[in-house]
């Protein structure tokens, strides 16, 4: 029912979609719209599995009191697809922000904000919660209560309870509940929360924690629709690689399909070796879609570094050749100038020789005059 972007909820019709390409284009439009309104940009590739998952999540949160449990190893896109599904449905996506010292009291404060949004403001809200945000197991106990009855014990203080009663009283009156029926008004508030609040849990099946939590808090399974995020098929890996390399200049377009196949082969061979590693040593090594994306980004980063090194070396050689050519031109010009000056230099040299000869003759005459002067000086002294 999300094929008509911007249409009001009353005009949205649930229909069977046969054209996967058209559906992918619509999801791309939703993603562009989401990125325009979000401070953090999301980059998603809509291969068949991703389209199916985002469609399921959108359907689950659009159902009355619909909740979802997304199960898959980290990095499979559970949270990203949930945010996109919320945007498609026009719902607000609420997520706690872990900080230093975040504990049970801070979690209760966030739940109060969530209850205000869903119960008092009447805003359709999705509470996105991942297993990496479980600081203490009591978080799951409260979520179990939200899924089961919608009410968290001892969540509100007396003054907050009074504020809720006064805020919800007009809505309860419209529903036919008496103004003095405080329990009825609060139950109406809880009903509004359950109708407007949709919980989406993102869990990893790795280890024993998930199994133990499902056993301890049965509402995680009983009150949620489960969607399993299995490993990406080869077609998905190939389409993601093609998207990443689409705008990359490799010098030859024929190389791109081969590079994409290489990335897929490296990832699938790693998965095969991880299975062999488990069979031989009974130790798990998990390869996730995030690992695959990191592989592609690593290749692109190395390509960028090597290209920069080659460009620097090329520029250095080009500058060296340029200097050599300039020097050769300068030497050739100087040779021409020297050749042109050679007769002048020869003439100047001859004139210099003549001048030196003349100076020697003059020097001899001067010596003779000096001798005569010295004799006359000696005679004058004797007198």
Tab-separated table of C-alpha atoms in Angstrom:
chain	number	residue	atom	x	y	z
A	1	UNK	CA	0.000	0.000	0.000
A	2	UNK	CA	3.017	2.328	-0.326
A	3	UNK	CA	3.194	2.609	-4.114
A	4	UNK	CA	1.530	6.046	-4.112
A	5	UNK	CA	4.001	8.434	-2.542
A	6	UNK	CA	2.430	11.199	-0.459
A	7	UNK	CA	-1.068	9.738	-0.643
A	8	UNK	CA	-3.195	9.922	2.549
A	9	UNK	CA	-3.706	6.697	4.481
A	10	UNK	CA	-7.346	6.442	3.360
A	11	UNK	CA	-6.336	6.385	-0.320
A	12	UNK	CA	-3.671	3.720	0.085
A	13	UNK	CA	-4.796	0.331	-1.201
A	14	UNK	CA	-3.122	-2.974	-0.489
A	15	UNK	CA	-2.318	-4.514	-3.863
A	16	UNK	CA	-0.317	-7.335	-5.366
A	17	UNK	CA	2.900	-6.140	-7.004
A	18	UNK	CA	4.222	-8.055	-9.984
A	19	UNK	CA	6.667	-5.512	-11.433
A	20	UNK	CA	9.774	-5.775	-9.226
A	21	UNK	CA	11.641	-3.141	-11.274
A	22	UNK	CA	8.869	-0.601	-10.716
A	23	UNK	CA	8.832	-1.428	-7.011
A	24	UNK	CA	12.616	-0.903	-6.842
A	25	UNK	CA	12.235	2.520	-8.490
A	26	UNK	CA	9.536	3.518	-5.985
A	27	UNK	CA	11.743	2.433	-3.070
A	28	UNK	CA	14.640	4.432	-4.549
A	29	UNK	CA	12.377	7.499	-4.643
A	30	UNK	CA	11.442	6.926	-0.998
A	31	UNK	CA	15.140	6.582	-0.135
A	32	UNK	CA	16.000	9.857	-1.901
A	33	UNK	CA	13.154	11.561	-0.049
A	34	UNK	CA	14.382	10.101	3.247
A	35	UNK	CA	17.955	11.284	2.643
A	36	UNK	CA	16.723	14.804	1.902
A	37	UNK	CA	14.991	15.008	5.265
A	38	UNK	CA	17.572	13.085	7.306
A	39	UNK	CA	20.864	14.381	8.681
A	40	UNK	CA	22.491	10.984	8.166
A	41	UNK	CA	22.441	9.715	4.603
A	42	UNK	CA	21.601	6.072	3.944
A	43	UNK	CA	22.975	4.171	0.963
A	44	UNK	CA	20.893	1.129	0.081
A	45	UNK	CA	20.851	-1.217	-2.909
A	46	UNK	CA	17.406	-2.650	-3.659
A	47	UNK	CA	18.040	-6.187	-4.809
A	48	UNK	CA	15.246	-8.739	-4.500
A	49	UNK	CA	15.910	-9.735	-0.871
A	50	UNK	CA	16.099	-6.108	0.298
A	51	UNK	CA	12.829	-5.293	-1.507
A	52	UNK	CA	11.120	-8.250	0.149
A	53	UNK	CA	12.387	-7.338	3.629
A	54	UNK	CA	11.437	-3.657	3.443
A	55	UNK	CA	7.987	-4.629	2.106
A	56	UNK	CA	7.484	-7.034	5.019
A	57	UNK	CA	8.569	-4.471	7.605
A	58	UNK	CA	6.311	-1.807	6.062
A	59	UNK	CA	3.394	-4.263	6.146
A	60	UNK	CA	4.097	-5.290	9.754
A	61	UNK	CA	4.217	-1.747	11.147
A	62	UNK	CA	1.110	-0.744	9.167
A	63	UNK	CA	-0.958	-3.514	10.736
A	64	UNK	CA	-3.046	-2.627	13.830
A	65	UNK	CA	-0.837	-3.198	16.871
A	66	UNK	CA	1.750	-4.737	14.562
A	67	UNK	CA	5.194	-5.512	15.994
A	68	UNK	CA	8.207	-7.113	14.365
A	69	UNK	CA	11.170	-9.228	15.391
A	70	UNK	CA	13.989	-9.043	12.834
A	71	UNK	CA	16.495	-11.856	13.289
A	72	UNK	CA	19.848	-11.843	11.537
A	73	UNK	CA	23.552	-11.364	12.131
A	74	UNK	CA	24.852	-7.814	12.422
A	75	UNK	CA	25.212	-5.805	9.248
A	76	UNK	CA	22.326	-7.323	7.287
A	77	UNK	CA	20.474	-3.993	7.073
A	78	UNK	CA	17.758	-4.578	9.680
A	79	UNK	CA	17.858	-1.073	11.154
A	80	UNK	CA	18.351	0.745	7.839
A	81	UNK	CA	15.405	-1.015	6.212
A	82	UNK	CA	13.257	-0.341	9.293
A	83	UNK	CA	13.992	3.397	9.126
A	84	UNK	CA	13.079	3.401	5.442
A	85	UNK	CA	9.854	1.461	6.121
A	86	UNK	CA	8.917	4.001	8.816
A	87	UNK	CA	9.474	6.835	6.364
A	88	UNK	CA	7.357	5.052	3.756
A	89	UNK	CA	4.497	4.663	6.241
A	90	UNK	CA	4.861	8.243	7.494
A	91	UNK	CA	5.675	7.022	11.023
A	92	UNK	CA	8.174	8.515	13.446
A	93	UNK	CA	11.127	6.211	14.166
A	94	UNK	CA	12.214	6.415	17.820
A	95	UNK	CA	15.505	4.924	18.997
A	96	UNK	CA	17.345	5.280	22.283
A	97	UNK	CA	20.813	6.853	22.233
A	98	UNK	CA	23.307	5.073	24.432
A	99	UNK	CA	25.750	7.257	26.296
A	100	UNK	CA	28.165	6.851	29.155
A	101	UNK	CA	26.228	6.018	32.297
A	102	UNK	CA	23.030	5.142	30.416
A	103	UNK	CA	21.026	2.815	32.640
A	104	UNK	CA	17.571	1.673	33.684
A	105	UNK	CA	16.440	5.135	34.864
A	106	UNK	CA	17.423	6.750	31.552
A	107	UNK	CA	15.633	3.966	29.690
A	108	UNK	CA	12.451	4.723	31.648
A	109	UNK	CA	12.756	8.400	30.716
A	110	UNK	CA	12.954	7.435	27.036
A	111	UNK	CA	9.922	5.170	27.452
A	112	UNK	CA	7.983	8.099	28.947
A	113	UNK	CA	8.779	10.187	25.847
A	114	UNK	CA	7.655	7.273	23.716
A	115	UNK	CA	4.366	6.964	25.631
A	116	UNK	CA	3.780	10.713	25.295
A	117	UNK	CA	4.242	10.504	21.525
A	118	UNK	CA	1.967	7.508	21.057
A	119	UNK	CA	-0.576	7.988	23.850
A	120	UNK	CA	-1.024	11.752	24.220
A	121	UNK	CA	0.038	13.132	20.822
A	122	UNK	CA	-1.477	10.163	19.000
A	123	UNK	CA	1.506	9.958	16.649
A	124	UNK	CA	2.168	6.673	14.868
A	125	UNK	CA	5.562	5.731	16.242
A	126	UNK	CA	7.979	2.862	15.701
A	127	UNK	CA	10.267	1.952	18.585
A	128	UNK	CA	13.410	0.521	16.995
A	129	UNK	CA	15.441	-1.454	19.525
A	130	UNK	CA	18.535	-3.561	18.828
A	131	UNK	CA	20.169	-6.196	20.989
A	132	UNK	CA	23.367	-4.093	21.031
A	133	UNK	CA	21.427	-1.523	23.098
A	134	UNK	CA	20.598	-3.949	25.901
A	135	UNK	CA	22.637	-2.550	28.793
A	136	UNK	CA	20.729	-4.555	31.416
A	137	UNK	CA	18.250	-7.387	30.876
A	138	UNK	CA	15.520	-5.350	32.597
A	139	UNK	CA	15.208	-3.414	29.321
A	140	UNK	CA	13.778	-6.546	27.723
A	141	UNK	CA	11.437	-7.114	30.659
A	142	UNK	CA	9.853	-3.691	30.044
A	143	UNK	CA	9.652	-4.317	26.301
A	144	UNK	CA	8.060	-7.694	27.029
A	145	UNK	CA	5.395	-5.884	29.078
A	146	UNK	CA	4.834	-3.316	26.302
A	147	UNK	CA	4.295	-6.104	23.784
A	148	UNK	CA	2.085	-8.131	26.102
A	149	UNK	CA	-0.161	-5.573	27.838
A	150	UNK	CA	1.132	-2.172	26.728
A	151	UNK	CA	1.785	-1.122	30.323
A	152	UNK	CA	5.148	-0.898	32.088
A	153	UNK	CA	4.788	-1.263	35.892
A	154	UNK	CA	5.910	1.725	37.985
A	155	UNK	CA	6.806	3.773	34.933
A	156	UNK	CA	4.976	6.966	35.920
A	157	UNK	CA	5.192	8.958	39.137
A	158	UNK	CA	2.009	10.385	40.745
A	159	UNK	CA	2.373	13.846	39.167
A	160	UNK	CA	3.082	12.310	35.736
A	161	UNK	CA	0.037	10.074	36.153
A	162	UNK	CA	-2.126	13.149	36.827
A	163	UNK	CA	-0.693	14.891	33.767
A	164	UNK	CA	-1.575	11.896	31.602
A	165	UNK	CA	-5.124	11.713	33.009
A	166	UNK	CA	-5.753	15.390	32.288
A	167	UNK	CA	-4.210	15.198	28.799
A	168	UNK	CA	-6.126	12.077	27.723
A	169	UNK	CA	-9.478	12.979	29.359
A	170	UNK	CA	-10.852	14.712	26.183
A	171	UNK	CA	-10.029	11.674	24.027
A	172	UNK	CA	-11.542	9.320	26.611
A	173	UNK	CA	-14.692	11.450	26.737
A	174	UNK	CA	-15.083	11.102	22.967
A	175	UNK	CA	-14.793	7.339	23.415
A	176	UNK	CA	-17.655	7.379	25.947
A	177	UNK	CA	-15.588	7.082	29.131
A	178	UNK	CA	-16.700	9.150	32.111
A	179	UNK	CA	-14.508	12.037	33.213
A	180	UNK	CA	-14.323	10.699	36.768
A	181	UNK	CA	-13.351	7.165	35.698
A	182	UNK	CA	-9.618	7.548	36.219
A	183	UNK	CA	-8.827	3.882	35.640
A	184	UNK	CA	-10.890	3.921	32.453
A	185	UNK	CA	-9.072	7.032	31.224
A	186	UNK	CA	-5.659	5.496	31.928
A	187	UNK	CA	-6.697	2.255	30.221
A	188	UNK	CA	-7.794	4.356	27.240
A	189	UNK	CA	-4.316	5.953	27.286
A	190	UNK	CA	-2.700	2.492	27.257
A	191	UNK	CA	-5.012	1.504	24.405
A	192	UNK	CA	-3.901	4.560	22.401
A	193	UNK	CA	-0.274	3.612	23.076
A	194	UNK	CA	-0.842	0.066	21.873
A	195	UNK	CA	-2.643	1.282	18.750
A	196	UNK	CA	-0.035	3.885	17.799
A	197	UNK	CA	3.170	2.278	19.026
A	198	UNK	CA	4.884	-0.419	16.957
A	199	UNK	CA	7.926	-2.185	18.377
A	200	UNK	CA	10.612	-3.451	15.971
A	201	UNK	CA	13.303	-5.569	17.631
A	202	UNK	CA	16.588	-6.303	15.856
A	203	UNK	CA	18.234	-9.411	17.255
A	204	UNK	CA	21.228	-11.517	16.312
A	205	UNK	CA	20.889	-15.319	16.599
A	206	UNK	CA	24.612	-15.708	17.284
A	207	UNK	CA	25.393	-17.335	20.626
A	208	UNK	CA	23.056	-18.449	23.403
A	209	UNK	CA	21.768	-15.003	24.441
A	210	UNK	CA	18.984	-14.858	21.849
A	211	UNK	CA	17.679	-18.299	22.788
A	212	UNK	CA	17.738	-17.476	26.506
A	213	UNK	CA	15.955	-14.137	25.967
A	214	UNK	CA	13.203	-15.710	23.893
A	215	UNK	CA	12.678	-18.279	26.643
A	216	UNK	CA	12.682	-15.688	29.450
A	217	UNK	CA	10.500	-13.140	27.620
A	218	UNK	CA	7.996	-15.089	25.500
A	219	UNK	CA	6.209	-11.960	24.217
A	220	UNK	CA	9.252	-11.282	22.025
A	221	UNK	CA	8.095	-14.235	19.945
A	222	UNK	CA	4.362	-14.452	20.665
A	223	UNK	CA	3.516	-10.795	20.029
A	224	UNK	CA	5.860	-10.142	17.099
A	225	UNK	CA	5.962	-11.161	13.472
A	226	UNK	CA	9.367	-12.714	12.836
A	227	UNK	CA	11.416	-11.901	9.741
A	228	UNK	CA	14.644	-13.819	9.244
A	229	UNK	CA	17.530	-12.009	7.531
A	230	UNK	CA	19.577	-14.796	5.997
A	231	UNK	CA	22.884	-14.277	4.195
A	232	UNK	CA	22.722	-12.426	0.890
A	233	UNK	CA	22.402	-14.586	-2.229
A	234	UNK	CA	24.949	-14.340	-5.037
A	235	UNK	CA	22.589	-12.149	-7.101
A	236	UNK	CA	22.383	-9.636	-4.245
A	237	UNK	CA	26.166	-9.565	-3.788
A	238	UNK	CA	26.678	-8.996	-7.512
A	239	UNK	CA	24.103	-6.221	-7.722
A	240	UNK	CA	25.641	-4.412	-4.723
A	241	UNK	CA	29.104	-4.634	-6.286
A	242	UNK	CA	27.788	-3.294	-9.610
A	243	UNK	CA	26.195	-0.355	-7.810
A	244	UNK	CA	29.455	0.484	-6.015
A	245	UNK	CA	31.578	0.260	-9.172
A	246	UNK	CA	29.073	1.998	-11.425
A	247	UNK	CA	30.665	5.448	-11.065
A	248	UNK	CA	34.256	4.229	-10.629
A	249	UNK	CA	36.705	4.832	-13.475
A	250	UNK	CA	38.714	1.636	-13.996
A	251	UNK	CA	40.131	2.687	-17.358
A	252	UNK	CA	38.199	-0.025	-19.205
A	253	UNK	CA	34.471	-0.709	-18.783
A	254	UNK	CA	35.042	-4.379	-19.570
A	255	UNK	CA	36.928	-4.687	-16.283
A	256	UNK	CA	33.931	-3.740	-14.128
A	257	UNK	CA	31.957	-7.026	-14.465
A	258	UNK	CA	35.153	-8.976	-13.787
A	259	UNK	CA	35.962	-6.934	-10.684
A	260	UNK	CA	32.383	-7.405	-9.431
A	261	UNK	CA	32.641	-11.167	-9.957
A	262	UNK	CA	35.979	-11.151	-8.127
A	263	UNK	CA	34.422	-9.430	-5.079
A	264	UNK	CA	31.570	-11.966	-5.027
A	265	UNK	CA	34.019	-14.853	-5.374
A	266	UNK	CA	36.213	-13.574	-2.526
A	267	UNK	CA	33.190	-13.240	-0.219
A	268	UNK	CA	31.644	-16.618	-1.084
A	269	UNK	CA	35.003	-18.380	-0.798
A	270	UNK	CA	35.431	-16.825	2.657
A	271	UNK	CA	32.013	-18.190	3.658
A	272	UNK	CA	33.057	-21.649	2.392
A	273	UNK	CA	36.319	-21.494	4.327
A	274	UNK	CA	34.443	-20.337	7.447
A	275	UNK	CA	32.265	-23.480	7.237
A	276	UNK	CA	35.387	-25.603	6.799
A	277	UNK	CA	36.963	-23.794	9.768
A	278	UNK	CA	33.932	-24.666	11.913
A	279	UNK	CA	33.896	-28.319	10.801
A	280	UNK	CA	37.577	-28.772	11.613
A	281	UNK	CA	38.035	-26.622	14.731
A	282	UNK	CA	34.417	-26.174	15.923
A	283	UNK	CA	34.857	-22.388	15.989
A	284	UNK	CA	32.577	-19.961	14.205
A	285	UNK	CA	33.739	-17.164	11.934
A	286	UNK	CA	30.883	-14.976	10.729
A	287	UNK	CA	30.921	-13.187	7.391
A	288	UNK	CA	28.172	-10.601	7.151
A	289	UNK	CA	27.024	-8.212	4.422
A	290	UNK	CA	28.940	-5.538	6.321
A	291	UNK	CA	32.104	-7.602	5.755
A	292	UNK	CA	31.296	-7.641	2.043
A	293	UNK	CA	30.740	-3.878	1.962
A	294	UNK	CA	34.016	-3.369	3.845
A	295	UNK	CA	35.758	-5.570	1.262
A	296	UNK	CA	34.466	-3.384	-1.595
A	297	UNK	CA	35.307	-0.165	0.267
A	298	UNK	CA	38.789	-1.516	1.033
A	299	UNK	CA	39.327	-2.228	-2.680
A	300	UNK	CA	38.088	1.252	-3.607
A	301	UNK	CA	40.311	2.874	-0.958
A	302	UNK	CA	43.356	0.904	-2.139
A	303	UNK	CA	42.506	1.815	-5.735
A	304	UNK	CA	42.346	5.474	-4.756
A	305	UNK	CA	45.681	5.303	-2.880
A	306	UNK	CA	47.464	3.448	-5.697
A	307	UNK	CA	46.012	5.802	-8.296
A	308	UNK	CA	47.240	8.767	-6.260
A	309	UNK	CA	50.708	7.215	-5.981
A	310	UNK	CA	50.855	6.563	-9.732
A	311	UNK	CA	49.621	10.066	-10.540
A	312	UNK	CA	52.252	11.532	-8.187
A	313	UNK	CA	55.000	9.413	-9.783
A	314	UNK	CA	53.760	10.313	-13.262
A	315	UNK	CA	53.712	14.003	-12.405
A	316	UNK	CA	57.216	13.738	-10.939
A	317	UNK	CA	58.544	12.086	-14.113
A	318	UNK	CA	56.679	14.619	-16.268
A	319	UNK	CA	58.149	17.502	-14.283
A	320	UNK	CA	61.637	15.966	-14.594
A	321	UNK	CA	61.264	15.574	-18.360
A	322	UNK	CA	59.955	19.120	-18.594
A	323	UNK	CA	63.008	20.428	-16.736
A	324	UNK	CA	65.339	18.383	-18.978
A	325	UNK	CA	63.661	19.724	-22.114
A	326	UNK	CA	63.859	23.271	-20.789
A	327	UNK	CA	67.566	22.749	-19.986
A	328	UNK	CA	68.225	21.316	-23.472
A	329	UNK	CA	66.508	24.301	-25.064
A	330	UNK	CA	68.511	26.676	-22.880
A	331	UNK	CA	71.793	24.923	-23.777
A	332	UNK	CA	70.921	25.005	-27.482
A	333	UNK	CA	70.152	28.734	-27.258
A	334	UNK	CA	73.429	29.362	-25.458
A	335	UNK	CA	75.322	27.370	-28.134
A	336	UNK	CA	73.784	29.546	-30.863
A	337	UNK	CA	74.700	32.682	-28.921
A	338	UNK	CA	78.262	31.425	-28.368
A	339	UNK	CA	78.644	30.554	-32.055
A	340	UNK	CA	77.439	34.047	-32.981
A	341	UNK	CA	79.832	35.650	-30.467
A	342	UNK	CA	82.904	33.597	-31.538
A	343	UNK	CA	84.127	36.051	-34.288
A	344	UNK	CA	83.625	38.975	-31.940
A	345	UNK	CA	85.556	37.161	-29.218
A	346	UNK	CA	88.351	36.367	-31.702
A	347	UNK	CA	88.538	40.021	-32.771
A	348	UNK	CA	88.556	41.185	-29.153
A	349	UNK	CA	91.310	38.660	-28.402
A	350	UNK	CA	93.474	40.013	-31.271
A	351	UNK	CA	92.900	43.589	-30.115
A	352	UNK	CA	93.884	42.547	-26.602
A	353	UNK	CA	97.102	40.970	-27.919
A	354	UNK	CA	97.947	44.152	-29.854
A	355	UNK	CA	97.227	46.239	-26.776
A	356	UNK	CA	99.503	43.994	-24.670
A	357	UNK	CA	102.303	44.388	-27.227
A	358	UNK	CA	101.898	48.149	-27.219
A	359	UNK	CA	101.885	48.194	-23.435
A	360	UNK	CA	105.190	46.253	-23.359
A	361	UNK	CA	106.789	48.785	-25.734
A	362	UNK	CA	105.506	51.673	-23.664
A	363	UNK	CA	106.740	49.956	-20.518
A	364	UNK	CA	110.275	49.730	-22.015
A	365	UNK	CA	110.307	53.407	-22.873
A	366	UNK	CA	109.020	54.283	-19.429
A	367	UNK	CA	111.843	52.239	-17.837
A	368	UNK	CA	114.440	54.116	-19.883
A	369	UNK	CA	112.969	57.472	-18.840
A	370	UNK	CA	112.954	56.355	-15.222
A	371	UNK	CA	116.679	55.434	-15.414
A	372	UNK	CA	117.557	58.867	-16.834
A	373	UNK	CA	115.504	60.556	-14.109
A	374	UNK	CA	117.245	58.522	-11.401
A	375	UNK	CA	120.721	59.494	-12.752
A	376	UNK	CA	119.745	63.144	-12.848
A	377	UNK	CA	118.380	62.860	-9.303
A	378	UNK	CA	121.638	61.341	-8.079
A	379	UNK	CA	123.685	64.103	-9.716
A	380	UNK	CA	121.434	66.718	-8.186
A	381	UNK	CA	121.931	65.228	-4.703
A	382	UNK	CA	125.730	65.340	-5.034
A	383	UNK	CA	125.667	69.019	-5.889
